Coordinates of C-alpha atoms and ligand atoms in Angstrom, one line a residue:
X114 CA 114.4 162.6 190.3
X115 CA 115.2 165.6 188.3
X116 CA 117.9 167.2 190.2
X117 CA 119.0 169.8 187.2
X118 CA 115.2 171.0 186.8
X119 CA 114.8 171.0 190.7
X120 CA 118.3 173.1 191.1
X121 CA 116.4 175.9 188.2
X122 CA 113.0 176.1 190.0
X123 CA 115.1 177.1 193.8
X124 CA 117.2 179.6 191.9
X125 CA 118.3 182.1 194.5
X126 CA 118.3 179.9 197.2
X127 CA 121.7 178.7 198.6
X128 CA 122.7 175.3 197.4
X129 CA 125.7 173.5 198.7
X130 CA 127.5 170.8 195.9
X131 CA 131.0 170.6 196.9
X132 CA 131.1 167.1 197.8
X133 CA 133.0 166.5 201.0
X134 CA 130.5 169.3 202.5
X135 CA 128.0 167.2 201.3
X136 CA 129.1 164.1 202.2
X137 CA 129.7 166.1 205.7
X138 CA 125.9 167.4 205.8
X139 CA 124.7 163.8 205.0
X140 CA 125.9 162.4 208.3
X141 CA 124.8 162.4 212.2
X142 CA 126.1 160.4 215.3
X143 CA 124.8 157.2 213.7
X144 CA 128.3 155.7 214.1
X145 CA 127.5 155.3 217.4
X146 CA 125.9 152.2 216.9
X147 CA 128.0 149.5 215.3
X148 CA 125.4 148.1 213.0
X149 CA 124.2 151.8 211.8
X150 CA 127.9 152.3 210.9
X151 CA 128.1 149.6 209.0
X152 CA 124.6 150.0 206.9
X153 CA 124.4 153.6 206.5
X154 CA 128.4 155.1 206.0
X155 CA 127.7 154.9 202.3
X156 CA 124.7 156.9 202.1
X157 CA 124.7 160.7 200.8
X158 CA 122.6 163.1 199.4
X159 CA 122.8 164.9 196.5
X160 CA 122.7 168.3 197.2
X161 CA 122.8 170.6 200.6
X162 CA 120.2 173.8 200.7
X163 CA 119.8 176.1 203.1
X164 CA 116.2 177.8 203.0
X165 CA 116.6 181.8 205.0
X166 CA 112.6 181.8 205.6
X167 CA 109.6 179.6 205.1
X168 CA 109.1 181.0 201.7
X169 CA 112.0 179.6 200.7
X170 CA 111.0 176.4 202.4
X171 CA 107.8 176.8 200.8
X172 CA 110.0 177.0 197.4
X173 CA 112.1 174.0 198.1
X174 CA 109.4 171.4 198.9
X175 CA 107.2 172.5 195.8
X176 CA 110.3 172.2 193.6
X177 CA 110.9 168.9 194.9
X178 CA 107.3 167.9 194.6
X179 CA 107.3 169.0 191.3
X180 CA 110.4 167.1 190.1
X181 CA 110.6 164.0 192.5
X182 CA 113.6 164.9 194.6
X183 CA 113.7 163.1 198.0
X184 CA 114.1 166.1 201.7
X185 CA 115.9 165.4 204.5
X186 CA 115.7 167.6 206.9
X187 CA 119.1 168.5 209.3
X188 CA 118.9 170.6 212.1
X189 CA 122.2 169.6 214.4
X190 CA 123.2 166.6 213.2
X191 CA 123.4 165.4 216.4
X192 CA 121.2 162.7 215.9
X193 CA 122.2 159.2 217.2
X194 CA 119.9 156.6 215.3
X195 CA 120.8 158.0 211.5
X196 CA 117.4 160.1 211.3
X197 CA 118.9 162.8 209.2
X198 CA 120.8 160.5 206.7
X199 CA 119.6 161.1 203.4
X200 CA 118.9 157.0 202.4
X201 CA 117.5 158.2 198.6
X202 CA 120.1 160.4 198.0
X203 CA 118.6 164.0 196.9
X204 CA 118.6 167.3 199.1
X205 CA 119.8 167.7 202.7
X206 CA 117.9 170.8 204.1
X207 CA 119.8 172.0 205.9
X208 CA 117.7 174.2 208.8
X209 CA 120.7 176.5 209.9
X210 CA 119.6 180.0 208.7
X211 CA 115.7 179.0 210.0
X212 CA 117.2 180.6 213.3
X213 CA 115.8 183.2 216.2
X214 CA 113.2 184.6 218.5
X215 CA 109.9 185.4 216.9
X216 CA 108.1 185.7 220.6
X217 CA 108.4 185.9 223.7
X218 CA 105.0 185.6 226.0
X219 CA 104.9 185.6 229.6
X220 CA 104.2 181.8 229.6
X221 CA 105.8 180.5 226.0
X222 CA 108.5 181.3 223.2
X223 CA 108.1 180.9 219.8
X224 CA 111.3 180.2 217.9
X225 CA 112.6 179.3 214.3
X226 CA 112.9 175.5 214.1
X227 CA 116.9 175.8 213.4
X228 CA 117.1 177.5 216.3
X229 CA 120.4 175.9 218.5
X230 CA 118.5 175.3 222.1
X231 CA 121.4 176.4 224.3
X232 CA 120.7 180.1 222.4
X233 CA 116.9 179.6 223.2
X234 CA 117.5 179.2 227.1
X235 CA 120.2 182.1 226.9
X236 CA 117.4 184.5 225.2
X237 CA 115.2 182.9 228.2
X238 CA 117.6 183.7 231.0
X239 CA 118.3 187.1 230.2
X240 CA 114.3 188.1 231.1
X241 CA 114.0 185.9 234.0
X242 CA 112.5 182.4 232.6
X243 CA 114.0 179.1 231.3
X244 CA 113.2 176.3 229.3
X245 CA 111.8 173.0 230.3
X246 CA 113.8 170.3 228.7
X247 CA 116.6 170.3 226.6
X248 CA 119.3 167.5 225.3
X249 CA 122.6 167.0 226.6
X250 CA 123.8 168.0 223.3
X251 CA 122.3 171.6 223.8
X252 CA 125.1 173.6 222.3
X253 CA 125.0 172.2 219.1
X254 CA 121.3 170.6 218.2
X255 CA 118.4 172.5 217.2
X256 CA 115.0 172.7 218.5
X257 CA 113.2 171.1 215.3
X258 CA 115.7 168.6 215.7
X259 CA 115.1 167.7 219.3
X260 CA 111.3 167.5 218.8
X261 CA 112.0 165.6 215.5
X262 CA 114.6 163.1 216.3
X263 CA 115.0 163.5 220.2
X264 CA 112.7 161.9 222.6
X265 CA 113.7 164.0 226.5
X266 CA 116.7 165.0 227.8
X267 CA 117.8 167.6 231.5
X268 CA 114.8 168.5 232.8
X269 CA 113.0 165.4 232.3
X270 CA 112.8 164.3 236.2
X271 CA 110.6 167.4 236.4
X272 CA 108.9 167.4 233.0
X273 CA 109.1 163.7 231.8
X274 CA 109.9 163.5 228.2
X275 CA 109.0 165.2 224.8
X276 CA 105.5 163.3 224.7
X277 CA 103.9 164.7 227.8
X278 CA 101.7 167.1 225.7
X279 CA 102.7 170.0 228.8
X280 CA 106.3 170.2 226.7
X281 CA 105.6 171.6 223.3
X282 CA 102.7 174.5 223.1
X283 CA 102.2 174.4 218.9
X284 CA 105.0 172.9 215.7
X285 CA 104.5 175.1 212.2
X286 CA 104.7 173.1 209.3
X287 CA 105.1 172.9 205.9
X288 CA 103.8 170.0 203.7
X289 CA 105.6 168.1 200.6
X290 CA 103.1 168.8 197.8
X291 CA 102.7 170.4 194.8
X292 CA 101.0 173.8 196.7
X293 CA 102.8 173.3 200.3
X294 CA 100.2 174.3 202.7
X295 CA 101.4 175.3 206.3
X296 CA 100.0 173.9 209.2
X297 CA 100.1 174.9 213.0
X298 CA 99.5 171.8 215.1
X299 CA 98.7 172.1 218.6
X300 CA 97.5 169.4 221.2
X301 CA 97.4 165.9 220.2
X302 CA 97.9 166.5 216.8
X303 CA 101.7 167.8 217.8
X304 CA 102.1 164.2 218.2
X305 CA 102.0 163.7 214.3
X306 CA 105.0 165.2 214.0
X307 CA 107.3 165.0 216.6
X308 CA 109.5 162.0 217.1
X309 CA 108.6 161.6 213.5
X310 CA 112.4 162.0 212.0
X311 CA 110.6 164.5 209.6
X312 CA 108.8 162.1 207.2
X313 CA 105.8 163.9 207.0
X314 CA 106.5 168.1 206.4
X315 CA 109.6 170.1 207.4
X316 CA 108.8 172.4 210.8
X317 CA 109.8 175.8 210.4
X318 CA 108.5 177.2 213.9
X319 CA 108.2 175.4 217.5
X320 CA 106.0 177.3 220.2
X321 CA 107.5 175.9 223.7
X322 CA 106.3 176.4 227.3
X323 CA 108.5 178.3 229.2
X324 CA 109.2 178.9 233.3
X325 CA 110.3 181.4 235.8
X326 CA 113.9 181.0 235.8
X327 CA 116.0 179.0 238.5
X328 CA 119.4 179.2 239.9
X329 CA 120.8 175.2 239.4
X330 CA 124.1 174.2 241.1
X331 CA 125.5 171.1 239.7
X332 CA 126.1 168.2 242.5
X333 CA 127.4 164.9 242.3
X334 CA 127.1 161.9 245.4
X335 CA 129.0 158.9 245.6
X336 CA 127.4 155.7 247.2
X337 CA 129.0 152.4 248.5
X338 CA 127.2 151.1 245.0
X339 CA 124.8 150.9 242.3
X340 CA 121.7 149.6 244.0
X341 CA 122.4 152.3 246.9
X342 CA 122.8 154.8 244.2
X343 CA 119.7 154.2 243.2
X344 CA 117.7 154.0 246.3
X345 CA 119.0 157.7 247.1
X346 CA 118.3 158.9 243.9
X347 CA 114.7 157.5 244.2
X348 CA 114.1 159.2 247.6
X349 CA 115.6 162.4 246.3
X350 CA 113.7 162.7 243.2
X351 CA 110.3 162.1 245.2
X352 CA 111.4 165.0 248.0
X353 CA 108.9 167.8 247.6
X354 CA 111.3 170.1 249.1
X355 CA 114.3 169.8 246.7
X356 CA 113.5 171.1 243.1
X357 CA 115.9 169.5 241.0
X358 CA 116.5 169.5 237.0
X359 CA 118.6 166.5 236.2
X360 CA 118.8 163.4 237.9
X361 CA 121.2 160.7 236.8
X362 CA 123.0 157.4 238.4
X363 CA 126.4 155.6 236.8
X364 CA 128.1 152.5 238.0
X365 CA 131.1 151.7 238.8
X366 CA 133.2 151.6 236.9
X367 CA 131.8 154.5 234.4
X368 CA 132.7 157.8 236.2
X369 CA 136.5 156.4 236.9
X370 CA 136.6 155.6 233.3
X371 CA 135.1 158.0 231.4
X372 CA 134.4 160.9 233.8
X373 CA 138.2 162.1 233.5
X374 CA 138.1 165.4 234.9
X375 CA 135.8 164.5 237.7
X376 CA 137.9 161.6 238.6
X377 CA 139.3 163.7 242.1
X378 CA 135.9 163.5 243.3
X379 CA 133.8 160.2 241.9
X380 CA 136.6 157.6 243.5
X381 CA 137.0 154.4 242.4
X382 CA 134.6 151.8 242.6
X383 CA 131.8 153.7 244.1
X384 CA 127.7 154.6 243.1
X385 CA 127.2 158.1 241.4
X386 CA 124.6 160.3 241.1
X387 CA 124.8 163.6 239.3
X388 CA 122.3 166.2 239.8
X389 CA 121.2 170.0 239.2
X390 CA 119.4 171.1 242.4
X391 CA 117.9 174.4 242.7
X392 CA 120.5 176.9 244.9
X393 CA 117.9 177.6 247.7
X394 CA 117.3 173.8 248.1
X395 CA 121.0 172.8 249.0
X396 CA 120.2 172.9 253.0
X397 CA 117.2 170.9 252.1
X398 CA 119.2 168.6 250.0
X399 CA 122.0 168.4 252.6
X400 CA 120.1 167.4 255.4
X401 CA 118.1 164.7 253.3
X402 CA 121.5 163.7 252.5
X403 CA 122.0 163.4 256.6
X404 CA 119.9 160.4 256.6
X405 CA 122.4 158.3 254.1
X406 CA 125.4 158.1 256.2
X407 CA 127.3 156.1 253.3
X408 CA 126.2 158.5 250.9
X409 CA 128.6 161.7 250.1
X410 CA 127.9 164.8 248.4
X411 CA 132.0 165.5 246.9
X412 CA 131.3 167.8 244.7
X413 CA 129.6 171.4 244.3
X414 CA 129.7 173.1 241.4
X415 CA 129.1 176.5 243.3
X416 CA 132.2 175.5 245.9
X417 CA 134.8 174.1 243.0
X418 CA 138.0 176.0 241.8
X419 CA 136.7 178.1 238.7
X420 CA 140.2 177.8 237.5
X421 CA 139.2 173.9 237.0
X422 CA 136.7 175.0 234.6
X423 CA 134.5 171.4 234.8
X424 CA 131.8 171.1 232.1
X425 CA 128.3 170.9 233.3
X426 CA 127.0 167.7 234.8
X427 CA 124.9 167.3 232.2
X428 CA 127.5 166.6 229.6
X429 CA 128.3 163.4 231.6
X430 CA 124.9 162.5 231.3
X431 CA 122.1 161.1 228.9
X432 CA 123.9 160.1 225.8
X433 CA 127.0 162.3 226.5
X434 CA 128.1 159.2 228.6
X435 CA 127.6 157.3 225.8
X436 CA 130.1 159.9 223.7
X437 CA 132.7 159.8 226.3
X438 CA 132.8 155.9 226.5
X439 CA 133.4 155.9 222.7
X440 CA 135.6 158.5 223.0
X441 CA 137.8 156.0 225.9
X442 CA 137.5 153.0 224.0
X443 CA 135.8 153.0 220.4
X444 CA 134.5 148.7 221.0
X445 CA 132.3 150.9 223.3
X446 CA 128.2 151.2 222.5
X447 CA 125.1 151.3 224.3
X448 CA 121.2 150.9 224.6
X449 CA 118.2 152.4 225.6
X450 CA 115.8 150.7 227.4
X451 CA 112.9 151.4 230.2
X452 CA 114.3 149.5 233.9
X453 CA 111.9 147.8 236.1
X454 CA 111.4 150.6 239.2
X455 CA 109.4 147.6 241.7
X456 CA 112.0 145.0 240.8
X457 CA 114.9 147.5 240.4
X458 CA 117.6 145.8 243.0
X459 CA 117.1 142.6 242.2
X460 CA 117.2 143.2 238.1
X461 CA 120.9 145.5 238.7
X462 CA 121.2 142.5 240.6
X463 CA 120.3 140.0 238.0
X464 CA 122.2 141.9 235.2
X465 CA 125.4 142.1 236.8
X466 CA 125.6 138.1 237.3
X467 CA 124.8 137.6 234.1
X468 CA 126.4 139.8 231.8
X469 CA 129.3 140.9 234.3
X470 CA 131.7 143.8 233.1
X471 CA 129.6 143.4 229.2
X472 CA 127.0 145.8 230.7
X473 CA 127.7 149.2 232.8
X474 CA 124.5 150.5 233.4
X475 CA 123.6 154.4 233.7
X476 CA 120.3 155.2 234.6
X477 CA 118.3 158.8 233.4
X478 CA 115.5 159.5 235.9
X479 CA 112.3 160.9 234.6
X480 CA 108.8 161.8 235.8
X481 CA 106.2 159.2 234.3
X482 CA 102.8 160.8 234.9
X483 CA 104.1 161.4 238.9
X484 CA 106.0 158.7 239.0
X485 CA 110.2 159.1 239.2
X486 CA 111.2 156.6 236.9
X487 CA 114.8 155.3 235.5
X488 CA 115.5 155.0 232.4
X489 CA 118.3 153.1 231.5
X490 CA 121.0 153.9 228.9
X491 CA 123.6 151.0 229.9
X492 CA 127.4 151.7 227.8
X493 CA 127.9 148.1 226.6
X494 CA 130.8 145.9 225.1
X495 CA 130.8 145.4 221.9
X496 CA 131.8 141.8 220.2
X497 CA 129.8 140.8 217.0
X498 CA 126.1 142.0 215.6
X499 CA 125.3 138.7 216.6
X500 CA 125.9 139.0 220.3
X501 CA 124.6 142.3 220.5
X502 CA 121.3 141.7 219.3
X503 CA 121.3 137.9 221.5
X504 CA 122.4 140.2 224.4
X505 CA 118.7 142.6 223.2
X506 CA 116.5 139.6 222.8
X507 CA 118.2 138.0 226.4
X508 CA 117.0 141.3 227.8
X509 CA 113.7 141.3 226.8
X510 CA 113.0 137.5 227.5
X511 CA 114.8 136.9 230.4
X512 CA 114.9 140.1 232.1
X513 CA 111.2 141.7 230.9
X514 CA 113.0 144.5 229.8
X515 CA 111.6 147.6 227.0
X516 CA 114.3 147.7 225.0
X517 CA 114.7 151.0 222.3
X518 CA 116.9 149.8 220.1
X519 CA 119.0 152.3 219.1
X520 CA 120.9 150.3 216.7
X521 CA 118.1 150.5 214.0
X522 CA 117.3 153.7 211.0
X523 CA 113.7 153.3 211.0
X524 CA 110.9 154.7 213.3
X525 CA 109.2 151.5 214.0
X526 CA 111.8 149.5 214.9
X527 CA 113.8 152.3 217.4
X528 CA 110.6 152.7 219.3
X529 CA 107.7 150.3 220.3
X530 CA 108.4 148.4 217.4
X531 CA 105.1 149.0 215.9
X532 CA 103.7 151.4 213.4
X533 CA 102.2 155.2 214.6
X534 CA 99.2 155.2 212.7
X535 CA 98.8 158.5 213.3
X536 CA 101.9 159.2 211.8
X537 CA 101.3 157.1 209.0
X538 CA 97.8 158.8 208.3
X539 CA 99.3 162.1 208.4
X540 CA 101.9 161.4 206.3
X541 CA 99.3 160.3 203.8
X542 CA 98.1 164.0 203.4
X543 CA 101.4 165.4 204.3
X544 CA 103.7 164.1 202.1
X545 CA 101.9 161.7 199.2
X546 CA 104.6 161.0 197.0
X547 CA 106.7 159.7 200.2
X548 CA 109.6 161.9 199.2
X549 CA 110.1 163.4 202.9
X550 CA 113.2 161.4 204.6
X551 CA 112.4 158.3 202.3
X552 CA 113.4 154.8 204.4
X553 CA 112.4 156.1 208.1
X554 CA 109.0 154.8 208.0
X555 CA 108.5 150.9 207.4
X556 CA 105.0 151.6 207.5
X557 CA 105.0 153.7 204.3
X558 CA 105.5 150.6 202.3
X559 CA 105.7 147.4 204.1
X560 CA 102.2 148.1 206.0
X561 CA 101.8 144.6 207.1
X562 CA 105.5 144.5 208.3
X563 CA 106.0 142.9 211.7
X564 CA 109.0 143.2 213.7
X565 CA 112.1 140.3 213.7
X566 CA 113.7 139.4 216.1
X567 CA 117.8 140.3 215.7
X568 CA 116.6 141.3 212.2
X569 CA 117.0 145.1 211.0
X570 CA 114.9 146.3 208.0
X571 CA 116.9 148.5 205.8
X572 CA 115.4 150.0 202.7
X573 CA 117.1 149.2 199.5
X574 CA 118.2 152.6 197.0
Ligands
FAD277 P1 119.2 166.3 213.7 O1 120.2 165.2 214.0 O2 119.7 167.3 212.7 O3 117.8 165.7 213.2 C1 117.1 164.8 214.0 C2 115.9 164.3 213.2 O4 115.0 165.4 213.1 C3 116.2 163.9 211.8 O5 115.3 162.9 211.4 C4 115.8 165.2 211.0 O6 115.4 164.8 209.6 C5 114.7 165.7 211.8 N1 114.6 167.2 211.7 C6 115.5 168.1 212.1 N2 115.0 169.3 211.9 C7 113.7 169.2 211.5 C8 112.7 170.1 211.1 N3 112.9 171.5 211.2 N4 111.6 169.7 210.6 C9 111.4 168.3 210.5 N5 112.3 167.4 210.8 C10 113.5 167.8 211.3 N6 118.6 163.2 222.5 C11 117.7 163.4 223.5 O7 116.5 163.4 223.2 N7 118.2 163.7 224.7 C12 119.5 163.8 225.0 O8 119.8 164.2 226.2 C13 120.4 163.5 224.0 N8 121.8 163.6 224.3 C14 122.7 163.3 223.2 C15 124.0 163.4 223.5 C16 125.0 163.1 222.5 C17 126.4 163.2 222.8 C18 124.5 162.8 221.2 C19 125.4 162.6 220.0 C20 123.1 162.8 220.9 C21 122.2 163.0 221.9 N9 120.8 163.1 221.7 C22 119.9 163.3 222.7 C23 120.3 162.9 220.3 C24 120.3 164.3 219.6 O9 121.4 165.1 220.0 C25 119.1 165.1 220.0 O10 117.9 164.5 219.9 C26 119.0 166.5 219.3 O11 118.0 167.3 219.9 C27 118.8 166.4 217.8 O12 118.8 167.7 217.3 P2 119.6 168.0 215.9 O13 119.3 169.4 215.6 O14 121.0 167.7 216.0 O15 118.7 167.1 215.0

């Protein structure tokens, strides 16, 4: 890497080498997990740019082509799993000036890849439309971000998650080679890219799908407990005549704990469901609520004191729980993990006579081709490494449940521990010299890898 020659070529671009801002650039929400903390709090890049326009992008990557310097892309940094930790050291680029509108269509938007999403579905809602799915941490993360690093988020009970191909319309990208080329990927070939942490070309501009816009009151329920919870949430989420954007279950005792300014209305002890329910719904959703006499609806967003200015439901949900468990008590962590639907009393069941008060389980609810489907994203106890990956490997085998490990840097082992050869092939042409988030991708240079169980692969410097 030839950082002094690389710094020449960009001249005019804005580069960032004080180094607590790099240091600062160089880090996401990885500390989230335990074992992350521990393997990547040392890593930092080099250098921090900050490209205006895809010219400059275009500049960047052929500079560092030319002169061996390892890109990582940032958008957010809100990233849980270390995606946009520079593990080779050299530039951070840093995607906070690709920002804005470039179209709006009666059925899509086209924005800049930096874009921050909550500033998308403002643009949206001021001519009558919204977007489709977004992550809890809207106000901060970026769209190339969230189609790079995130995988679904509000929306996704109506929409599923980022790989049902009706969620992203087209990705722009640029390549890592010595004459970047740009590419516009549409249909399955989106798939090369996204969820790909941004091995293989940085995006400069997302083309999303976009709906009439609807009015969403925040709700939350409270049931006897966590198996009723669920039962409701089931029925609710299949109801044809409630339209609803966010669907999400806690157990006791999460939203006592954690859920401090809602605390007047979730009790102690009890079931809760949090939802966003489209305004003209609520008599619908009242009267299904009717036939669940232990079920009660405390709290309306629409019929709360403004003065108590509560956040949005959704920032109790998906990994904001997570945040405001570590936030209560830092031995706090959590995992990812698909939960049996047919079995899904007896496995709560199960789980809570096994692990007791190790496990509080949370549940997202998506849309799996038709199919309302939990998704759970338990907040668990931390002790040693060793327990937590025993307590992943006594889920799988004992329980026959998908676990996502989100305590793991690299794409292969976060997801279904196995390599996307698509991705791989594509990177091939994309990025040759493998100098596009270098340690991501086992795949790159281990291909005959296989996963370990309770054994992380972390790429030496
Ligand atoms: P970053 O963290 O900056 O980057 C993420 C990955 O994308 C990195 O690998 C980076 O290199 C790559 N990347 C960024 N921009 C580009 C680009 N332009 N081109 C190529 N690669 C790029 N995730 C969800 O999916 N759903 C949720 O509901 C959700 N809730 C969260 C709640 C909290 C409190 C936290 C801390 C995280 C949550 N996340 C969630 C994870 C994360 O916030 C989202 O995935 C978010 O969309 C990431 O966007 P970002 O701009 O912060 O990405």
């Amino acid at each position: 890497m030839n950082l002094d020659a690389f710094r020449a070529a960009i001249d005019g671009i804005e580069v960032e080498d004080r180094p607590h801002i790099v240091r600062q650039k160089s880090r996401d929400f990885f500390w989230y997990s335990p074992i992350l903390k521990r393997q990547l709090d040392g890593f930092v890049g080099d250098l921090v740019v900050s490209p205006k326009d895809e010219d400059e992008v275009i500049r960047i990557l052929a500079a560092a082509y030319a002169h061996d310097v390892p890109v990582t892309v940032r958008g957010g940094g809100t990233g849980n799993y270390g995606q946009a930790m520079p593990l080779q050291g050299g530039v951070v680029l840093h995607t906070n000036k690709l920002t804005g509108i470039t179209a709006l269509h009666e059925d899509s938007i086209c924005v800049r890849a930096g874009t921050v999403i909550e500033h998308i579905e403002h643009h949206l809602r001021e001519n009558g439309r919204e977007i489709r799915l977004f992550p809890s941490t809207t106000a901060s993360a970026s769209i190339g971000g969230f189609i790079a690093g995130g995988s679904s988020g509000v929306g996704a009970i109506r929409w599923g998650g980022l790989r049902n191909p009706a969620n992203i319309r087209r990705v722009r990208l640029v390549t890592m080679e010595a004459a970047p080329r740009i590419l516009d990927l549409t249909g399955d070939d989106i798939h090369k890219a996204a969820h790909a942490y941004g091995v293989n070309g940085v995006m400069t501009e997302i083309e999303l799908p976009i709906d009439p816009a609807v009015d969403w009151v925040d709700v939350m329920i409270t049931t006897p407990d966590f198996i009723s919870a669920n039962t409701l949430a089931i029925s609710l989420g299949e109801d044809e005549g409630v339209l609803l954007r966010m669907l999400s279950t806690f157990a006791a005792p999460i939203p006592e704990l954690f859920f401090q300014r809602f605390r007047p209305f979730v009790g102690v002890g009890r079931g809760v469901i949090a939802a966003m329910v489209r305004r003209d719904d609520l008599p619908a959703f009242e009267s299904h609520l009717q036939n669940w006499p232990t079920a009660e609806l405390v709290y309306r967003a629409d019929l709360a004191d403004p003065a108590l200015r509560l956040p949005a439901v959704f920032e109790m949900a998906w990994n904001h729980t997570t945040l405001r468990a570590i936030k209560t008590d830092p031995s706090l962590t959590y995992l990812q993990m698909m939960f049996p639907r047919d079995a899904m009393a007896q496995t709560i069941t199960a789980l809570d006579q096994h692990f007791g008060d190790e496990i509080m389980l949370h549940f997202e609810y998506t849309r799996f081709s038709g199919v309302v489907s939990p998704v759970a994203m338990p907040i668990v106890r931390f002790t040693t490494e060793e327990r937590l990956e025993a307590l992943i490997a006594e889920l799988e085998r004992d329980f026959g449940i998908t676990v996502f490990n989100p305590h793991r840097v690299t794409l292969e082992e976060g997801g279904m521990k196995r390599t996307d050869i698509s991705q791989l092939e594509f990177k091939r042409q994309t990025d040759p010299k493998g100098l596009m988030n270098p340690g991501k991708m086992i795949a790159w240079t281990h291909p005959d890898w296989q996963p370990e169980a309770g054994k992380s692969f972390l790429f030496q410097e």
